[in-house]
Amino acid sequence: MADSVRVTVETELSDATVDQFWALYQVAFEPLLTRSAARQVLTAEEFRAEMTDPRVDKYLAWDGDEVIGLSTLTRHLETVPWISPQYFTARFPEHAARNAIFYLGITLTAPGRRQSGAYVAMISSAIATIVEARGICGYDVSAYHRDEMNYADNLARFIKRRARAEVEVIDEQTYFLADLDQG
Ligand SMILES: CC(C)(COP(=O)(O)OP(=O)(O)OC[C@H]1O[C@@H](n2cnc3c(N)ncnc32)[C@H](O)[C@@H]1OP(=O)(O)O)[C@@H](O)C(=O)NCCC(=O)NCCS
């Protein structure tokens, strides 16, 4: 099965594909609505805008003529509203000058098609793009995906192995709660 997964890179998805992935996205990311204090989940409008924004590349995984997975990668950091592009350009001016700073966004595989190599194929293709550009790539992971799903460790290990690259934590945000209910 893994051998049959192929990846294409597209800039704008059709309405039908956007609808298909919006449904999958809602199911996949819904847990974060109640598990994460930060807003991790895009609205329908934000999702559609990203899926039709030509500045954001969509890596699609296909099994035959059926699309089963989606990952996003962009060199336009201004399309990621919760990061500071200036941080990356100040820290990596040489890469910025070569337009070689990337950000990895959403990843998801259709629930019935998991464990079939779609994710590995999409991420491998994205990594190849970044390696070819001699780029650097940022990404962020919720505490839920980091701690409960071990997603961050898996991805870091995968990148290190695939591209013999270093992966470091560059920032963290902590959300506090003051309980002033003294009743
Ligand atoms: C995470 C997800 C994209 C994996 O998709 P998938 O197509 O089933 O993955 P593949 O079949 O290519 O590979 C599965 C393998 O990748 C490994 N893996 C899981 N997370 C990984 C990661 N972040 N990086 C690299 N490998 C990872 C798994 O251990 C699994 O290996 P195994 O089969 O030996 O157990 C999928 O489970 C999903 O859509 N989850 C819901 C959305 C989500 O959590 N997205 C990630 C956070 S943005």
Coordinates of N, CA and C and ligand atoms in Angstrom, one line a residue:
M1 N 0.8 -1.2 0.0 CA 0.0 0.0 0.0 C 0.9 1.3 0.0
A2 N 1.9 1.3 0.9 CA 2.8 2.5 1.0 C 3.4 2.8 -0.4
D3 N 3.7 1.8 -1.2 CA 4.3 2.1 -2.5 C 3.4 2.8 -3.4
S4 N 2.1 2.6 -3.2 CA 1.1 3.2 -4.1 C 0.8 4.6 -3.8
V5 N 1.3 5.2 -2.7 CA 1.0 6.6 -2.4 C 1.9 7.5 -3.2
R6 N 1.3 8.4 -4.0 CA 2.1 9.4 -4.7 C 1.7 10.8 -4.2
V7 N 2.6 11.7 -4.3 CA 2.4 13.1 -3.8 C 2.4 14.1 -5.0
T8 N 1.5 15.0 -5.0 CA 1.5 16.1 -5.9 C 1.5 17.4 -5.1
V9 N 2.1 18.4 -5.7 CA 2.1 19.7 -5.0 C 1.3 20.7 -5.7
E10 N 0.3 21.3 -5.1 CA -0.7 22.2 -5.7 C -0.7 23.5 -5.0
T11 N -1.1 24.5 -5.7 CA -1.2 25.8 -5.0 C -2.6 26.2 -4.6
E12 N -3.6 25.8 -5.4 CA -5.0 26.1 -5.1 C -5.8 24.8 -5.2
L13 N -6.6 24.5 -4.2 CA -7.4 23.3 -4.3 C -8.8 23.6 -4.8
S14 N -9.4 22.6 -5.5 CA -10.7 22.8 -6.0 C -11.7 22.9 -4.8
D15 N -12.9 23.5 -5.0 CA -13.9 23.5 -4.0 C -14.2 22.2 -3.4
A16 N -14.3 21.2 -4.3 CA -14.6 19.8 -3.8 C -13.6 19.3 -2.8
T17 N -12.3 19.5 -3.2 CA -11.2 19.0 -2.3 C -11.2 19.8 -1.0
V18 N -11.4 21.1 -1.1 CA -11.4 21.9 0.1 C -12.5 21.4 1.0
D19 N -13.7 21.1 0.5 CA -14.8 20.6 1.3 C -14.5 19.3 1.9
Q20 N -13.8 18.4 1.1 CA -13.4 17.1 1.6 C -12.5 17.2 2.8
F21 N -11.5 18.1 2.7 CA -10.5 18.2 3.8 C -11.0 19.0 4.9
W22 N -12.0 19.9 4.7 CA -12.6 20.7 5.8 C -13.3 19.7 6.7
A23 N -14.0 18.7 6.1 CA -14.7 17.7 6.9 C -13.7 16.9 7.7
L24 N -12.6 16.5 7.1 CA -11.6 15.7 7.8 C -10.9 16.5 8.8
Y25 N -10.6 17.8 8.5 CA -9.9 18.7 9.4 C -10.7 18.9 10.7
Q26 N -12.0 19.1 10.5 CA -12.9 19.3 11.7 C -12.8 18.1 12.7
V27 N -12.9 16.9 12.1 CA -12.9 15.7 12.9 C -11.5 15.5 13.6
A28 N -10.4 15.7 12.8 CA -9.1 15.5 13.3 C -8.7 16.5 14.4
F29 N -9.1 17.8 14.2 CA -8.6 18.8 15.1 C -9.6 19.2 16.2
E30 N -10.8 18.7 16.1 CA -11.9 19.0 17.1 C -11.4 18.8 18.5
P31 N -10.7 17.7 18.8 CA -10.2 17.5 20.2 C -9.5 18.7 20.8
L32 N -8.8 19.5 19.9 CA -8.0 20.6 20.4 C -8.8 21.7 20.9
L33 N -10.1 21.8 20.5 CA -11.0 22.9 21.0 C -11.1 22.8 22.5
T34 N -11.2 21.6 23.1 CA -11.3 21.5 24.5 C -10.0 21.1 25.2
R35 N -9.0 20.7 24.5 CA -7.7 20.2 25.1 C -6.7 21.2 25.1
S36 N -6.8 22.3 24.3 CA -5.8 23.3 24.3 C -6.3 24.7 24.6
A37 N -5.6 25.4 25.5 CA -6.0 26.8 25.8 C -5.8 27.7 24.7
A38 N -4.8 27.5 23.9 CA -4.5 28.3 22.7 C -5.5 27.9 21.6
R39 N -5.8 28.9 20.8 CA -6.7 28.5 19.7 C -5.8 27.8 18.6
Q40 N -6.1 26.5 18.4 CA -5.3 25.8 17.4 C -6.0 25.5 16.2
V41 N -7.4 25.7 16.2 CA -8.2 25.3 15.1 C -8.7 26.4 14.3
L42 N -8.5 26.3 13.0 CA -8.9 27.3 12.0 C -10.4 27.3 11.9
T43 N -11.0 28.5 11.6 CA -12.4 28.6 11.2 C -12.5 28.1 9.8
A44 N -13.8 27.8 9.4 CA -14.1 27.4 8.0 C -13.5 28.4 7.0
E45 N -13.7 29.7 7.3 CA -13.2 30.8 6.4 C -11.7 30.8 6.3
E46 N -11.0 30.7 7.5 CA -9.6 30.6 7.5 C -9.0 29.4 6.7
F47 N -9.7 28.3 7.0 CA -9.3 27.1 6.3 C -9.4 27.2 4.8
R48 N -10.5 27.7 4.3 CA -10.8 27.8 2.9 C -9.8 28.8 2.3
A49 N -9.5 29.9 3.0 CA -8.6 30.9 2.5 C -7.2 30.3 2.4
E50 N -6.8 29.5 3.3 CA -5.4 28.9 3.2 C -5.4 27.9 2.1
M51 N -6.5 27.2 1.9 CA -6.5 26.1 0.8 C -6.5 26.7 -0.6
T52 N -6.9 28.0 -0.7 CA -7.0 28.6 -2.0 C -5.9 29.7 -2.1
D53 N -5.0 29.8 -1.1 CA -4.0 30.9 -1.2 C -2.8 30.3 -1.9
P54 N -2.4 30.9 -3.1 CA -1.3 30.3 -3.9 C 0.0 30.4 -3.2
R55 N 0.1 31.2 -2.2 CA 1.4 31.3 -1.4 C 1.7 30.1 -0.6
V56 N 0.6 29.3 -0.4 CA 0.8 28.1 0.5 C 0.7 26.9 -0.4
D57 N 1.8 26.1 -0.4 CA 1.8 24.9 -1.2 C 1.1 23.8 -0.5
K58 N 0.3 23.0 -1.2 CA -0.4 21.9 -0.6 C 0.2 20.6 -1.1
Y59 N 0.7 19.8 -0.3 CA 1.2 18.5 -0.6 C 0.1 17.5 -0.5
L60 N -0.4 16.9 -1.6 CA -1.5 16.0 -1.5 C -1.0 14.6 -1.7
A61 N -1.5 13.7 -0.8 CA -1.2 12.3 -1.0 C -2.3 11.6 -1.7
W62 N -2.0 10.8 -2.7 CA -3.0 10.1 -3.5 C -2.8 8.6 -3.5
D63 N -3.9 7.9 -3.4 CA -3.9 6.5 -3.6 C -4.8 6.3 -4.8
G64 N -4.1 6.0 -5.9 CA -4.8 6.0 -7.2 C -5.3 7.4 -7.5
D65 N -6.6 7.5 -7.8 CA -7.2 8.8 -8.1 C -7.9 9.4 -6.9
E66 N -7.7 8.8 -5.7 CA -8.3 9.2 -4.5 C -7.3 10.0 -3.6
V67 N -7.7 11.2 -3.2 CA -6.8 12.0 -2.4 C -7.0 11.7 -0.9
I68 N -5.9 11.3 -0.2 CA -6.1 10.8 1.1 C -5.3 11.5 2.2
G69 N -4.5 12.5 1.8 CA -3.8 13.2 2.8 C -3.4 14.6 2.3
L70 N -3.2 15.5 3.3 CA -2.9 16.9 3.0 C -1.8 17.4 4.0
S71 N -0.8 18.1 3.4 CA 0.2 18.8 4.3 C 0.4 20.2 3.6
T72 N 0.7 21.2 4.4 CA 0.9 22.5 3.8 C 2.3 23.0 4.2
L73 N 2.9 23.7 3.2 CA 4.3 24.2 3.4 C 4.3 25.5 2.7
T74 N 4.9 26.6 3.3 CA 5.0 27.9 2.7 C 6.3 28.5 2.9
R75 N 6.7 29.4 1.9 CA 7.8 30.3 2.1 C 7.3 31.7 2.5
H76 N 6.0 31.9 2.6 CA 5.4 33.2 2.9 C 5.0 33.1 4.3
L77 N 5.9 33.5 5.2 CA 5.6 33.4 6.7 C 4.5 34.3 7.1
E78 N 4.2 35.3 6.3 CA 3.1 36.2 6.7 C 1.7 35.5 6.5
T79 N 1.7 34.3 5.9 CA 0.4 33.6 5.8 C 0.1 32.8 7.1
V80 N 1.1 32.8 8.0 CA 0.9 32.1 9.3 C 0.6 33.1 10.4
P81 N -0.6 33.4 10.7 CA -0.9 34.6 11.6 C -0.3 34.6 13.0
W82 N 0.0 33.4 13.5 CA 0.4 33.3 14.9 C 2.0 33.2 15.0
I83 N 2.7 33.5 14.0 CA 4.2 33.5 14.1 C 4.7 34.9 13.7
S84 N 5.9 35.2 14.1 CA 6.5 36.5 13.8 C 7.5 36.3 12.7
P85 N 7.2 36.7 11.4 CA 8.2 36.5 10.3 C 9.5 37.2 10.6
Q86 N 9.4 38.3 11.4 CA 10.6 39.1 11.7 C 11.6 38.3 12.5
Y87 N 11.1 37.5 13.4 CA 12.0 36.6 14.2 C 12.9 35.8 13.3
F88 N 12.2 35.2 12.3 CA 13.0 34.2 11.4 C 13.9 35.0 10.5
T89 N 13.5 36.2 10.0 CA 14.4 36.9 9.1 C 15.6 37.5 9.9
A90 N 15.3 37.9 11.1 CA 16.4 38.5 11.9 C 17.4 37.4 12.3
R91 N 16.9 36.2 12.6 CA 17.8 35.1 13.0 C 18.5 34.5 11.8
F92 N 17.8 34.5 10.7 CA 18.4 33.8 9.5 C 18.4 34.7 8.3
P93 N 19.2 35.8 8.4 CA 19.2 36.8 7.3 C 19.6 36.2 6.0
E94 N 20.6 35.3 6.0 CA 21.1 34.7 4.8 C 20.1 33.9 4.1
H95 N 19.3 33.1 4.9 CA 18.2 32.3 4.3 C 17.1 33.2 3.8
A96 N 16.9 34.3 4.6 CA 15.8 35.2 4.2 C 16.1 35.8 2.8
A97 N 17.4 36.2 2.6 CA 17.8 36.8 1.4 C 17.6 35.8 0.2
R98 N 17.8 34.6 0.5 CA 17.6 33.5 -0.6 C 16.2 33.0 -0.7
N99 N 15.3 33.6 0.1 CA 13.9 33.1 0.1 C 13.8 31.6 0.5
A100 N 14.6 31.3 1.5 CA 14.8 29.9 1.9 C 14.3 29.6 3.3
I101 N 13.3 30.4 3.8 CA 12.8 30.1 5.1 C 11.3 29.6 4.9
F102 N 11.1 28.4 5.4 CA 9.8 27.7 5.2 C 9.1 27.6 6.5
Y103 N 7.8 27.3 6.4 CA 7.0 27.0 7.6 C 6.0 25.8 7.2
L104 N 6.1 24.8 8.0 CA 5.2 23.6 7.8 C 3.9 23.8 8.6
G105 N 2.8 23.6 7.9 CA 1.5 23.9 8.6 C 0.7 22.7 9.0
I106 N -0.5 22.6 8.4 CA -1.4 21.6 8.7 C -0.9 20.2 8.1
T107 N -1.2 19.1 8.8 CA -1.0 17.8 8.2 C -2.2 16.9 8.7
L108 N -2.7 16.2 7.7 CA -3.7 15.2 8.1 C -3.9 14.2 7.0
T109 N -4.3 13.0 7.5 CA -4.6 11.9 6.6 C -6.0 11.5 6.9
A110 N -6.7 11.1 5.9 CA -8.1 10.6 6.1 C -8.1 9.4 7.1
P111 N -9.0 9.4 8.1 CA -8.9 8.4 9.2 C -8.9 7.0 8.7
G112 N -9.7 6.7 7.6 CA -9.7 5.3 7.1 C -8.4 4.9 6.3
R113 N -7.6 5.9 6.1 CA -6.4 5.7 5.2 C -5.1 5.9 6.0
R114 N -5.2 5.9 7.3 CA -3.9 6.1 8.1 C -3.1 4.8 8.0
Q115 N -1.8 5.0 8.5 CA -0.9 3.9 8.5 C -0.6 3.3 7.1
S116 N -0.8 4.1 6.1 CA -0.6 3.6 4.8 C 0.6 4.3 4.1
G117 N 1.2 5.2 4.8 CA 2.4 5.9 4.3 C 2.1 7.2 3.7
A118 N 0.9 7.7 3.8 CA 0.6 9.0 3.2 C 1.4 10.1 3.9
Y119 N 1.4 10.1 5.2 CA 2.1 11.2 5.9 C 3.6 11.1 5.6
V120 N 4.1 10.0 5.7 CA 5.6 9.8 5.5 C 5.9 10.3 4.0
A121 N 5.0 10.0 3.1 CA 5.3 10.4 1.7 C 5.2 11.9 1.6
M122 N 4.2 12.5 2.2 CA 4.0 14.0 2.1 C 5.2 14.7 2.8
I123 N 5.5 14.3 4.0 CA 6.6 15.0 4.7 C 7.9 14.8 4.0
S124 N 8.1 13.6 3.5 CA 9.4 13.3 2.7 C 9.5 14.3 1.6
S125 N 8.4 14.5 0.9 CA 8.4 15.4 -0.3 C 8.7 16.8 0.1
A126 N 8.0 17.2 1.2 CA 8.3 18.6 1.7 C 9.7 18.8 2.2
I127 N 10.3 17.8 2.9 CA 11.7 17.8 3.3 C 12.6 17.9 2.1
A128 N 12.3 17.2 1.0 CA 13.1 17.3 -0.2 C 13.1 18.7 -0.8
T129 N 12.0 19.3 -0.7 CA 11.9 20.7 -1.2 C 12.8 21.6 -0.4
I130 N 12.7 21.5 0.9 CA 13.5 22.3 1.8 C 15.0 22.1 1.7
V131 N 15.4 20.8 1.6 CA 16.8 20.4 1.4 C 17.3 21.0 0.1
E132 N 16.5 20.9 -1.0 CA 17.0 21.4 -2.3 C 17.2 22.9 -2.2
A133 N 16.4 23.6 -1.4 CA 16.5 25.1 -1.3 C 17.6 25.4 -0.3
R134 N 18.2 24.4 0.3 CA 19.1 24.6 1.5 C 18.4 25.5 2.5
G135 N 17.2 25.2 2.8 CA 16.4 26.0 3.6 C 16.3 25.6 5.1
I136 N 15.7 26.4 5.9 CA 15.3 26.1 7.2 C 13.8 26.1 7.3
C137 N 13.3 25.4 8.3 CA 11.8 25.2 8.3 C 11.3 25.3 9.8
G138 N 10.4 26.2 10.0 CA 9.7 26.2 11.3 C 8.4 25.4 11.3
Y139 N 8.0 24.9 12.5 CA 6.7 24.4 12.6 C 6.4 24.4 14.1
D140 N 5.1 24.4 14.4 CA 4.7 24.4 15.8 C 3.7 23.2 16.1
V141 N 3.7 22.8 17.3 CA 2.9 21.6 17.7 C 2.3 21.9 19.0
S142 N 1.0 21.6 19.2 CA 0.3 21.8 20.5 C 0.9 20.9 21.5
A143 N 0.7 21.3 22.8 CA 1.1 20.4 23.9 C 0.4 19.0 23.8
Y144 N -0.8 19.0 23.3 CA -1.6 17.8 23.2 C -0.9 16.9 22.2
H145 N -0.5 17.4 21.0 CA 0.2 16.6 20.0 C 1.6 16.2 20.5
R146 N 2.2 17.1 21.2 CA 3.5 16.8 21.7 C 3.5 15.7 22.8
D147 N 2.7 15.9 23.8 CA 2.7 15.1 25.0 C 1.9 13.8 24.8
E148 N 0.7 14.0 24.3 CA -0.3 12.9 24.3 C -0.1 12.0 23.1
M149 N 0.2 12.6 22.0 CA 0.3 11.9 20.7 C 1.8 11.6 20.3
N150 N 2.7 12.2 21.1 CA 4.1 12.0 20.7 C 4.5 12.5 19.3
Y151 N 3.6 13.3 18.8 CA 3.8 13.7 17.4 C 5.1 14.5 17.2
A152 N 5.4 15.4 18.1 CA 6.6 16.3 18.0 C 7.9 15.4 17.9
D153 N 8.0 14.5 18.9 CA 9.2 13.7 18.9 C 9.3 12.9 17.6
N154 N 8.2 12.3 17.2 CA 8.2 11.5 16.0 C 8.7 12.3 14.8
L155 N 8.2 13.5 14.7 CA 8.5 14.4 13.5 C 10.0 14.8 13.6
A156 N 10.4 15.2 14.8 CA 11.8 15.6 14.9 C 12.7 14.5 14.5
R157 N 12.4 13.3 15.0 CA 13.2 12.1 14.7 C 13.2 11.8 13.2
F158 N 12.1 11.9 12.6 CA 11.9 11.7 11.2 C 12.8 12.7 10.4
I159 N 12.7 14.0 10.7 CA 13.5 15.0 10.0 C 15.0 14.7 10.2
K160 N 15.4 14.4 11.4 CA 16.8 14.2 11.7 C 17.3 13.0 10.8
R161 N 16.5 12.0 10.8 CA 16.9 10.8 10.1 C 16.9 11.0 8.6
R162 N 15.9 11.6 8.1 CA 15.7 11.8 6.6 C 16.7 12.8 6.1
A163 N 16.9 13.9 6.8 CA 17.7 15.0 6.2 C 19.0 15.2 7.0
R164 N 19.3 14.4 8.0 CA 20.4 14.6 8.9 C 20.5 16.1 9.3
A165 N 19.3 16.5 9.8 CA 19.2 18.0 10.2 C 19.1 18.1 11.7
E166 N 19.4 19.2 12.2 CA 19.2 19.5 13.6 C 17.8 20.1 13.8
V167 N 17.1 19.7 14.9 CA 15.8 20.3 15.2 C 15.8 20.8 16.6
E168 N 15.5 22.1 16.8 CA 15.5 22.6 18.2 C 14.2 23.3 18.5
V169 N 13.9 23.4 19.8 CA 12.7 24.2 20.2 C 13.1 25.6 20.2
I170 N 12.4 26.5 19.6 CA 12.8 27.9 19.5 C 11.9 28.8 20.3
D171 N 10.8 28.4 20.8 CA 10.0 29.3 21.6 C 8.9 28.4 22.3
E172 N 8.4 28.9 23.4 CA 7.3 28.3 24.1 C 6.4 29.3 24.7
Q173 N 5.1 29.0 24.7 CA 4.1 29.9 25.3 C 3.5 29.1 26.5
T174 N 3.3 29.8 27.6 CA 2.7 29.1 28.7 C 1.4 29.9 29.1
Y175 N 0.3 29.1 29.2 CA -1.0 29.8 29.5 C -1.3 29.6 31.0
F176 N -1.6 30.7 31.7 CA -1.8 30.6 33.1 C -3.3 30.7 33.5
L177 N -3.7 30.3 34.6 CA -5.0 30.4 35.1 C -5.0 30.9 36.6
A178 N -5.5 32.1 36.9 CA -5.6 32.5 38.3 C -7.0 32.2 38.8
D179 N -7.2 31.4 39.8 CA -8.5 31.1 40.3 C -8.8 32.1 41.4
L180 N -9.6 33.1 41.1 CA -10.0 34.1 42.1 C -11.4 33.9 42.6
D181 N -11.9 32.7 42.4 CA -13.2 32.3 43.0 C -13.0 31.9 44.4
Q182 N -13.3 32.9 45.3 CA -13.1 32.6 46.7 C -14.4 32.4 47.5
G183 N -15.4 32.1 46.7 CA -16.8 31.9 47.3 C -16.9 30.6 47.9
Ligands
LIG1 C1 -0.5 12.1 12.2 C2 -1.1 11.6 10.9 C3 -1.0 12.7 9.8 C4 -0.3 10.4 10.4 O1 -0.8 10.1 9.1 P1 -0.6 8.6 8.4 O2 -0.8 8.8 6.9 O3 -1.3 7.6 9.1 O4 1.0 8.3 8.6 P2 1.9 7.3 7.8 O5 1.1 6.1 7.4 O6 2.6 7.9 6.7 O7 2.9 6.9 8.8 C5 2.5 6.4 10.1 C6 3.7 6.3 10.8 O8 4.3 7.5 11.0 C7 4.6 7.6 12.4 N1 4.4 9.0 12.8 C8 3.4 9.5 13.5 N2 3.6 10.8 13.7 C9 4.7 11.1 13.1 C10 5.4 12.3 12.9 N3 5.0 13.4 13.4 N4 6.5 12.3 12.1 C11 6.9 11.1 11.5 N5 6.3 10.0 11.7 C12 5.2 10.0 12.5 C13 3.8 6.7 13.2 O9 4.6 6.2 14.2 C14 3.5 5.6 12.1 O10 4.5 4.6 12.2 P3 4.0 3.1 12.5 O11 3.1 2.8 11.3 O12 5.2 2.4 12.5 O13 3.3 3.2 13.8 C15 -2.5 11.2 11.0 O14 -2.6 10.3 12.1 C16 -3.5 12.3 11.2 O15 -4.1 12.8 10.3 N6 -3.9 12.7 12.5 C17 -4.8 13.7 12.8 C18 -4.3 15.1 12.5 C19 -3.0 15.3 13.3 O16 -2.9 14.9 14.4 N7 -2.1 16.0 12.6 C20 -0.8 16.2 13.1 C21 -0.7 17.4 14.0 S1 -0.8 18.9 13.0

